[in-house]
Short mmCIF file of C-alpha atoms in Angstrom, two decimals:
data_model
loop_
_atom_site.label_atom_id
_atom_site.label_comp_id
_atom_site.label_asym_id
_atom_site.label_seq_id
_atom_site.Cartn_x
_atom_site.Cartn_y
_atom_site.Cartn_z
CA MET A 1003 -1.23 28.27 24.03
CA ILE A 1004 -4.91 28.34 22.79
CA THR A 1005 -7.15 31.22 22.13
CA TYR A 1006 -11.46 30.84 23.14
CA GLU A 1007 -12.05 29.70 19.59
CA ASP A 1008 -9.54 27.34 19.78
CA TYR A 1009 -10.97 25.60 23.05
CA GLN A 1010 -14.27 25.29 21.58
CA SER A 1011 -13.29 23.58 18.52
CA GLY A 1012 -11.29 21.18 20.56
CA LYS A 1013 -14.67 20.66 22.90
CA ASN A 1014 -16.92 20.08 19.36
CA SER A 1015 -14.45 17.59 18.50
CA CYS A 1016 -14.82 15.53 21.46
CA SER A 1017 -17.59 13.25 22.32
CA MET A 1018 -20.79 14.50 24.00
CA SER A 1019 -19.86 13.16 27.28
CA LEU A 1020 -16.66 15.51 27.27
CA GLN A 1021 -18.30 18.44 25.83
CA ALA A 1022 -19.85 19.00 29.41
CA TYR A 1023 -16.74 19.86 30.81
CA PHE A 1024 -15.66 22.50 28.39
CA THR A 1025 -17.60 25.15 29.84
CA ILE A 1026 -17.01 29.20 29.43
CA GLU A 1027 -16.16 29.44 33.08
CA LEU A 1028 -13.47 26.40 32.54
CA PHE A 1029 -11.52 28.49 30.55
CA LEU A 1030 -11.95 31.81 32.41
CA ARG A 1031 -10.25 29.90 35.42
CA PHE A 1032 -6.68 29.66 33.69
CA ARG A 1033 -4.28 32.76 33.61
CA GLN A 1034 -4.87 34.13 30.07
CA ASP A 1035 -1.69 36.38 28.26
CA ILE A 1036 -2.09 39.87 26.94
CA TYR A 1037 -4.08 38.16 23.68
CA GLY A 1038 -6.91 36.44 25.77
CA ARG A 1039 -5.21 32.79 25.61
CA ILE A 1040 -4.35 30.05 28.04
CA SER A 1041 -1.94 27.42 28.68
CA LEU A 1042 -2.96 23.94 26.54
CA ARG A 1043 -0.31 22.47 29.46
CA GLU A 1044 -2.69 23.66 32.27
CA LEU A 1045 -5.92 22.94 30.56
CA PHE A 1046 -4.36 19.17 30.17
CA GLU A 1047 -3.50 19.09 33.34
CA TYR A 1048 -7.00 20.45 34.64
CA LEU A 1049 -8.77 17.70 32.99
CA ASP A 1050 -6.16 14.87 33.48
CA ARG A 1051 -6.78 15.74 37.42
CA ARG A 1052 -10.37 15.78 36.79
CA THR A 1053 -10.79 12.50 35.22
CA THR A 1054 -8.67 11.12 37.58
CA LEU A 1055 -10.98 12.05 40.43
CA VAL A 1056 -13.81 10.78 38.60
CA GLU A 1057 -12.43 7.66 38.00
CA ALA A 1058 -11.38 7.23 41.41
CA ARG A 1059 -15.06 8.42 42.34
CA TYR A 1060 -16.22 5.10 40.83
CA ASP A 1061 -13.49 3.36 41.92
CA PHE A 1062 -14.31 4.17 45.49
CA ALA A 1063 -18.01 3.20 44.68
CA THR A 1064 -17.06 -0.32 43.75
CA PHE A 1065 -15.45 -0.81 47.31
CA ASP A 1066 -18.46 0.59 49.32
CA GLU A 1067 -20.11 -2.95 50.24
CA ASP A 1068 -22.70 -1.16 52.14
CA LEU A 1069 -23.16 1.70 49.54
CA ASP A 1070 -23.45 4.67 52.48
CA GLY A 1071 -20.60 6.57 50.52
CA PHE A 1072 -18.00 5.94 53.34
CA LEU A 1073 -14.87 3.53 52.91
CA THR A 1074 -13.55 1.36 55.89
CA GLU A 1075 -10.24 0.06 56.69
CA ASN A 1076 -10.89 -3.31 54.56
CA GLU A 1077 -12.74 -1.75 51.91
CA LEU A 1078 -9.72 1.02 51.10
CA CYS A 1079 -7.35 -1.75 51.81
CA ARG A 1080 -8.81 -3.80 49.26
CA PHE A 1081 -9.36 -0.48 46.52
CA ILE A 1082 -5.28 0.24 47.16
CA THR A 1083 -4.36 -3.51 45.92
CA THR A 1084 -6.02 -3.02 42.91
CA GLN A 1085 -4.65 0.95 42.22
CA LEU A 1086 -0.93 -1.04 43.00
CA SER A 1087 -1.40 -2.65 39.67
CA ARG A 1088 -2.37 -0.02 37.61
CA LEU A 1089 0.31 2.08 39.28
CA HIS A 1090 2.46 -0.86 38.45
CA MET A 1091 3.77 -0.69 42.02
CA PRO A 1092 4.13 -4.20 42.79
CA MET A 1093 7.66 -5.03 41.33
CA ARG A 1094 9.19 -1.90 43.48
CA ILE A 1095 7.90 -3.07 46.96
CA LEU A 1096 9.35 -5.51 49.18
CA ARG A 1097 6.57 -5.59 51.37
CA PRO A 1098 3.24 -5.87 50.21
CA GLU A 1099 1.19 -6.93 53.07
CA GLN A 1100 3.14 -4.01 55.09
CA TYR A 1101 2.77 -1.36 52.27
CA LEU A 1102 -0.88 -2.15 51.79
CA ILE A 1103 -1.28 -1.69 55.84
CA THR A 1104 0.79 1.66 56.24
CA ALA A 1105 -0.85 3.05 53.43
CA THR A 1106 -4.60 2.23 54.21
CA ARG A 1107 -3.48 3.61 57.69
CA LYS A 1108 -1.92 6.78 56.24
CA PHE A 1109 -5.36 7.72 55.02
CA PHE A 1110 -7.15 7.15 57.63
CA PHE A 1111 -4.72 9.04 60.14
CA PHE A 1112 -5.18 11.90 58.41
CA LEU A 1113 -8.78 11.71 56.91
CA ASP A 1114 -10.38 10.12 60.29
CA PRO A 1115 -9.28 12.28 62.99
CA SER A 1116 -12.36 10.96 64.95
CA ARG A 1117 -11.84 7.16 64.33
CA ARG A 1118 -14.97 6.49 63.55
CA GLY A 1119 -13.28 3.36 61.76
CA LYS A 1120 -14.52 5.03 58.13
CA VAL A 1121 -13.93 7.82 55.91
CA SER A 1122 -16.13 10.04 53.75
CA ILE A 1123 -15.26 8.85 49.87
CA GLU A 1124 -15.85 12.57 49.16
CA LYS A 1125 -12.75 13.13 51.78
CA ILE A 1126 -10.44 10.86 50.44
CA VAL A 1127 -11.45 11.94 46.66
CA LEU A 1128 -10.71 15.54 47.52
CA SER A 1129 -7.73 15.08 50.27
CA PRO A 1130 -3.83 15.76 49.32
CA ILE A 1131 -3.56 12.19 49.85
CA LEU A 1132 -4.58 10.60 47.61
CA ASP A 1133 -2.76 13.13 45.23
CA GLU A 1134 0.16 12.00 46.52
CA PHE A 1135 -0.33 8.24 45.97
CA PHE A 1136 -1.45 8.81 42.48
CA GLU A 1137 1.29 10.66 41.93
CA VAL A 1138 3.82 7.57 42.58
CA ARG A 1139 2.79 6.91 38.49
CA ASP A 1140 4.63 9.88 37.19
CA LEU A 1141 7.71 9.83 39.70
CA ASN A 1142 11.65 10.46 38.78
CA GLU A 1143 13.99 8.59 41.08
CA ARG A 1144 14.39 11.93 43.58
CA ARG A 1145 10.97 12.45 43.62
CA GLU A 1146 10.33 9.23 44.90
CA LEU A 1147 11.84 9.41 48.30
CA ILE A 1148 10.18 12.28 49.23
CA ASN A 1149 6.52 10.70 47.82
CA TRP A 1150 5.32 8.89 50.94
CA PHE A 1151 3.35 6.04 49.13
CA SER A 1152 6.13 5.31 46.69
CA GLY A 1153 8.18 1.89 46.61
CA LYS A 1154 11.14 3.61 48.13
CA SER A 1155 9.47 5.33 50.45
CA ALA A 1156 7.81 2.15 51.95
CA ASP A 1157 10.55 0.32 52.16
CA LEU A 1158 12.94 2.46 53.88
CA MET A 1159 10.16 2.32 56.47
CA TYR A 1160 10.83 -1.64 57.35
#
């Protein structure tokens, strides 16, 4: 648990680019105990998620060939391919080609209901599907069977 003073001290020890995240509004978003302290774990989880989403937004933009703010199936498939090595997935997937197609189609099934053939990058970044995809990094054995993007789950599909 940290006080607002501790929060400010942490803010001052960060680089200028990170200090923008440490606002009073952010501190007040968290549940406080009777002493006005917030959970350091919850703050860290929030900042980790926020950082992951910002990084993902930039990563998605690098695959947006026509710079329209949308990704086609091929562009999203290339993104997923690069993420698999970051998530240490290749060694856990028996059929990588089918995995890429299926994972891409899952995003499009839920995020492109009108079947336009492209999905807004913002829609991807804010979707729970992306959260589930990134959860693959930290799965235990039980969760690996539940997470749709896990290697075990994908292999069961085929």
